[in-house]
Coordinates of C-alpha atoms and ligand atoms in Angstrom, one line a residue:
M187 CA 9.7 11.9 0.1
R188 CA 7.2 14.7 0.1
V189 CA 3.5 13.8 0.1
A190 CA 0.4 16.1 0.3
A191 CA -2.8 14.4 1.3
I192 CA -6.1 16.2 0.3
S193 CA -9.0 15.2 2.6
I194 CA -11.9 16.8 4.6
F195 CA -10.7 14.6 7.5
P196 CA -7.0 15.5 7.8
E197 CA -6.8 14.2 11.4
M198 CA -7.2 10.6 10.1
F199 CA -3.6 10.7 8.8
R200 CA -2.4 10.7 12.4
A201 CA -2.7 6.9 12.0
I202 CA 0.5 7.0 9.8
T203 CA 2.3 10.1 11.1
D204 CA 2.1 9.2 14.8
Y205 CA 2.8 5.4 14.8
G206 CA 5.3 2.7 13.8
V207 CA 7.5 2.7 10.7
S208 CA 5.7 5.5 9.0
G209 CA 5.7 7.6 12.2
R210 CA 9.5 7.1 12.5
A211 CA 9.9 8.0 8.8
V212 CA 8.2 11.3 9.6
S213 CA 10.2 12.1 12.7
E214 CA 13.4 11.2 11.0
G215 CA 12.6 13.3 8.0
H216 CA 12.4 10.5 5.4
L217 CA 8.7 11.4 4.8
V218 CA 7.1 14.9 4.9
L219 CA 3.3 14.6 4.9
D220 CA 1.2 17.7 4.5
C221 CA -2.6 17.4 5.0
I222 CA -4.7 19.9 3.0
N223 CA -8.4 20.3 3.7
P224 CA -10.6 21.4 0.7
R225 CA -12.9 23.2 3.2
T226 CA -10.0 25.8 3.6
F227 CA -10.8 26.9 0.0
T228 CA -14.5 27.4 0.4
H229 CA -16.1 30.9 0.6
D230 CA -19.7 30.3 1.6
R231 CA -21.0 30.3 5.1
H232 CA -21.5 26.5 5.2
R233 CA -18.0 25.9 3.7
T234 CA -19.6 23.6 1.2
V235 CA -17.4 21.0 -0.5
D236 CA -20.2 18.8 -1.9
D237 CA -23.4 19.1 -3.8
R238 CA -26.2 17.0 -5.3
P239 CA -25.4 15.0 -8.4
Y240 CA -26.6 16.2 -11.8
G241 CA -28.9 13.5 -13.3
G242 CA -30.2 12.8 -9.8
G243 CA -29.5 9.6 -7.8
P244 CA -28.4 9.0 -4.2
G245 CA -25.7 10.8 -2.3
M246 CA -23.5 13.8 -3.0
V247 CA -20.6 14.6 -5.2
M248 CA -17.5 16.5 -4.2
K249 CA -17.4 20.0 -5.9
A250 CA -14.6 20.7 -8.3
E251 CA -13.6 24.2 -7.2
P252 CA -12.5 23.5 -3.6
L253 CA -10.7 20.4 -4.7
E254 CA -8.8 22.1 -7.5
A255 CA -7.7 24.9 -5.2
A256 CA -6.5 22.2 -2.7
I257 CA -4.6 20.4 -5.5
D258 CA -3.0 23.6 -6.5
E259 CA -1.8 24.2 -2.9
A260 CA -0.8 20.6 -2.6
V261 CA 1.4 20.6 -5.7
E262 CA 3.1 23.7 -4.4
R263 CA 3.7 22.1 -1.0
V264 CA 5.4 19.1 -2.5
G265 CA 7.7 21.3 -4.5
G266 CA 6.0 21.7 -7.8
E267 CA 7.0 18.3 -9.3
A268 CA 4.2 16.0 -8.2
K269 CA 2.2 13.0 -9.5
V270 CA -1.5 13.7 -8.6
I271 CA -3.2 10.5 -7.6
C272 CA -6.9 9.9 -6.7
L273 CA -7.7 6.9 -4.6
S274 CA -10.9 5.3 -5.9
P275 CA -12.4 2.0 -6.8
Q276 CA -12.1 3.0 -10.4
G277 CA -8.3 3.0 -10.3
R278 CA -5.6 0.5 -11.2
V279 CA -5.2 -1.9 -8.4
L280 CA -2.1 -1.2 -6.3
D281 CA 0.6 -3.9 -6.3
Q282 CA 4.3 -4.1 -5.1
A283 CA 5.6 -3.1 -8.6
M284 CA 3.5 0.1 -8.5
V285 CA 4.6 0.8 -4.9
E286 CA 8.3 0.5 -5.9
S287 CA 7.7 2.9 -8.9
L288 CA 5.8 5.4 -6.7
A289 CA 8.7 5.4 -4.3
E290 CA 10.8 6.9 -7.0
E291 CA 8.6 9.9 -7.5
P292 CA 9.9 13.2 -6.1
G293 CA 6.4 14.2 -4.7
L294 CA 3.0 12.7 -4.5
V295 CA -0.4 14.4 -4.1
L296 CA -3.0 12.0 -2.8
L297 CA -6.7 13.0 -3.3
S298 CA -9.1 11.2 -1.0
G299 CA -12.7 11.5 -2.0
R300 CA -15.7 11.1 0.2
Y301 CA -19.4 10.8 -0.6
E302 CA -20.3 9.2 -4.0
G303 CA -17.1 10.6 -5.6
I304 CA -15.5 13.5 -7.2
D305 CA -16.7 15.8 -10.0
E306 CA -15.3 14.1 -13.2
R307 CA -13.9 17.4 -14.4
V308 CA -11.3 17.3 -11.6
L309 CA -10.2 13.8 -12.6
E310 CA -10.0 14.8 -16.3
S311 CA -8.0 18.0 -15.8
W312 CA -5.9 17.5 -12.6
V313 CA -5.5 13.8 -11.7
D314 CA -2.6 11.9 -13.3
E315 CA -3.7 8.5 -12.1
E316 CA -6.5 6.8 -10.2
I317 CA -5.3 4.0 -7.9
S318 CA -7.4 1.4 -6.0
I319 CA -6.2 -0.7 -3.1
G320 CA -8.6 -3.4 -4.0
D321 CA -12.0 -4.2 -5.4
Y322 CA -14.3 -2.9 -2.6
V323 CA -15.9 0.4 -1.7
L324 CA -14.8 2.4 1.3
S325 CA -16.5 5.4 2.9
G326 CA -13.6 7.5 1.8
G327 CA -10.2 7.5 0.1
E328 CA -8.2 8.3 3.3
L329 CA -7.6 4.7 4.4
A330 CA -6.5 3.8 0.8
A331 CA -4.2 6.8 0.8
M332 CA -2.6 5.7 4.1
V333 CA -2.2 2.2 2.8
L334 CA -0.4 3.5 -0.2
V335 CA 1.9 5.8 1.9
D336 CA 2.7 3.0 4.3
A337 CA 3.7 0.7 1.5
V338 CA 5.7 3.4 -0.3
V339 CA 7.6 4.7 2.7
R340 CA 9.0 1.2 3.4
Q341 CA 10.8 1.5 0.1
I342 CA 12.7 4.6 1.1
P343 CA 16.4 3.8 2.0
G344 CA 17.0 4.3 5.7
V345 CA 13.4 3.8 6.8
L346 CA 13.6 0.2 7.6
G347 CA 16.6 -0.8 9.7
H348 CA 18.8 -3.7 8.5
S349 CA 16.7 -6.1 10.6
Q350 CA 13.6 -5.4 8.6
S351 CA 15.0 -5.0 5.1
A352 CA 12.2 -4.3 2.5
V353 CA 14.1 -6.6 0.2
E354 CA 13.1 -9.6 2.4
D355 CA 9.5 -8.5 2.4
S356 CA 7.2 -11.1 0.9
F357 CA 5.9 -9.7 -2.5
A358 CA 9.3 -8.0 -2.8
D359 CA 10.5 -11.1 -4.7
G360 CA 7.0 -11.9 -6.0
L361 CA 6.3 -14.8 -3.6
L362 CA 4.2 -15.1 -0.4
D363 CA 6.1 -15.0 2.8
C364 CA 7.3 -18.2 4.6
P365 CA 6.0 -19.2 8.1
H366 CA 7.6 -17.4 11.1
Y367 CA 8.2 -18.7 14.6
T368 CA 9.5 -17.3 17.9
R369 CA 9.9 -18.6 21.5
P370 CA 8.8 -20.9 23.0
E371 CA 9.9 -23.9 21.0
A372 CA 6.8 -25.9 22.0
H373 CA 3.5 -24.0 22.3
R374 CA 0.4 -25.9 23.2
G375 CA 2.0 -29.1 21.9
S376 CA 3.0 -27.6 18.6
R377 CA 6.7 -27.5 17.9
V378 CA 8.9 -25.2 15.8
P379 CA 10.2 -27.0 12.7
E380 CA 13.5 -28.6 13.6
V381 CA 15.4 -27.0 10.7
L382 CA 14.9 -23.6 12.2
L383 CA 16.4 -24.6 15.6
G384 CA 19.7 -25.6 14.1
G385 CA 22.3 -23.1 12.9
D386 CA 22.5 -24.4 9.3
H387 CA 21.8 -21.1 7.6
E388 CA 21.9 -22.4 4.1
R389 CA 19.5 -25.2 5.0
I390 CA 17.2 -22.6 6.7
R391 CA 17.3 -20.4 3.6
R392 CA 16.4 -23.3 1.3
W393 CA 13.6 -24.4 3.7
R394 CA 12.1 -20.9 3.8
L395 CA 12.3 -20.5 0.0
K396 CA 10.5 -23.8 -0.4
Q397 CA 7.9 -22.8 2.1
S398 CA 7.3 -19.5 0.2
L399 CA 7.0 -21.4 -3.1
Q400 CA 4.6 -23.9 -1.6
R401 CA 2.4 -21.3 -0.1
T402 CA 2.4 -19.3 -3.3
L403 CA 1.6 -22.4 -5.4
I404 CA -1.3 -23.3 -3.1
R405 CA -2.8 -19.8 -2.2
R406 CA -1.9 -17.6 -5.2
P407 CA -0.8 -19.8 -8.1
E408 CA -1.3 -16.9 -10.6
L409 CA 1.7 -15.1 -9.0
L410 CA 4.0 -17.9 -10.2
Q411 CA 2.8 -17.3 -13.8
E412 CA 4.2 -13.8 -13.8
R413 CA 7.5 -14.7 -12.2
E414 CA 10.9 -15.9 -13.6
L415 CA 11.9 -18.9 -11.6
T416 CA 15.6 -19.5 -10.7
A417 CA 17.0 -23.0 -11.3
E418 CA 16.9 -23.6 -7.6
E419 CA 13.2 -22.5 -7.4
Q420 CA 12.3 -24.8 -10.3
R421 CA 14.0 -27.7 -8.5
L422 CA 12.2 -26.9 -5.2
L423 CA 8.8 -26.6 -7.1
A424 CA 9.4 -30.0 -8.6
E425 CA 10.1 -31.4 -5.1
I426 CA 6.8 -29.8 -3.9
E427 CA 4.9 -31.3 -6.8
N428 CA 6.3 -34.7 -6.1
E429 CA 5.4 -34.4 -2.4
R430 CA 1.8 -33.3 -3.1
P431 CA -0.8 -35.8 -2.0
D432 CA -2.6 -37.1 -5.2
Ligands
4G3_89 N1 -10.7 0.5 -3.2 C1 -10.3 1.7 -3.0 O1 -9.1 2.0 -3.1 C2 -11.3 2.8 -2.6 C3 -10.9 4.1 -2.7 C4 -11.9 5.1 -2.3 C5 -13.1 4.7 -1.9 N2 -14.1 5.5 -1.5 C6 -14.0 6.9 -1.8 C7 -14.4 7.2 -3.2 C8 -15.4 6.5 -3.8 C9 -15.7 6.8 -5.2 C10 -14.9 7.7 -5.9 C11 -13.9 8.3 -5.3 O2 -13.2 9.2 -6.0 C12 -13.6 8.1 -3.9 N3 -13.4 3.3 -1.8 C13 -12.5 2.4 -2.2

């Protein structure tokens, strides 16, 4: 997948190119990430990328011209066919379904704004979609862009080894993840559930599914509204409801 990130702080993206799963995706060629700085496309002595807002008010707004030149360059870098996304609190909130759909795109251009935001004419004419990673304001779009890239790159075949299959990821099947344990069996007097210590894989699978359903029911019941339940899941949910303290 080819991604071009537009930001006045391109170095921030080292956080995903130099570490972990996304870092390996870059070194193995599954992900190509270009960082493009709008300052490159300024022509004044101070390399100005922002200016005061019309209508007054606090803060600054990112100027259209340097951003549009950066978007132009970015689209070319990702090979011409690109979805241009601006990360902002005004966007559609990112979820796993959107992540899986974005992973199918041939190229992504991710626009990270700073200051109070971006001149609206850039959003109107150049941006295909605004995406938010949640209902809160950040100092810039870069961290949101990195969250999006990390989630999307996990969907690319070959990025996660067999041991970490994205299919097993919680949210991949619309449920919260089950509890996980590792050695020692007893830690500060708290023991690992017996079912996990035996080798009955079918019993373990069922226990884990029931745990995921129970957690989802308790912590995020609305996720269950949107989800088709298998016969087994319906049975397990009935068991959970019967076991719930009144
Ligand atoms: N929740 C988010 O995804 C998110 C994204 C960006 C951001 N700040 C930068 C910014 C702020 C306003 C407009 C704009 O285009 C960019 N804050 C939160």
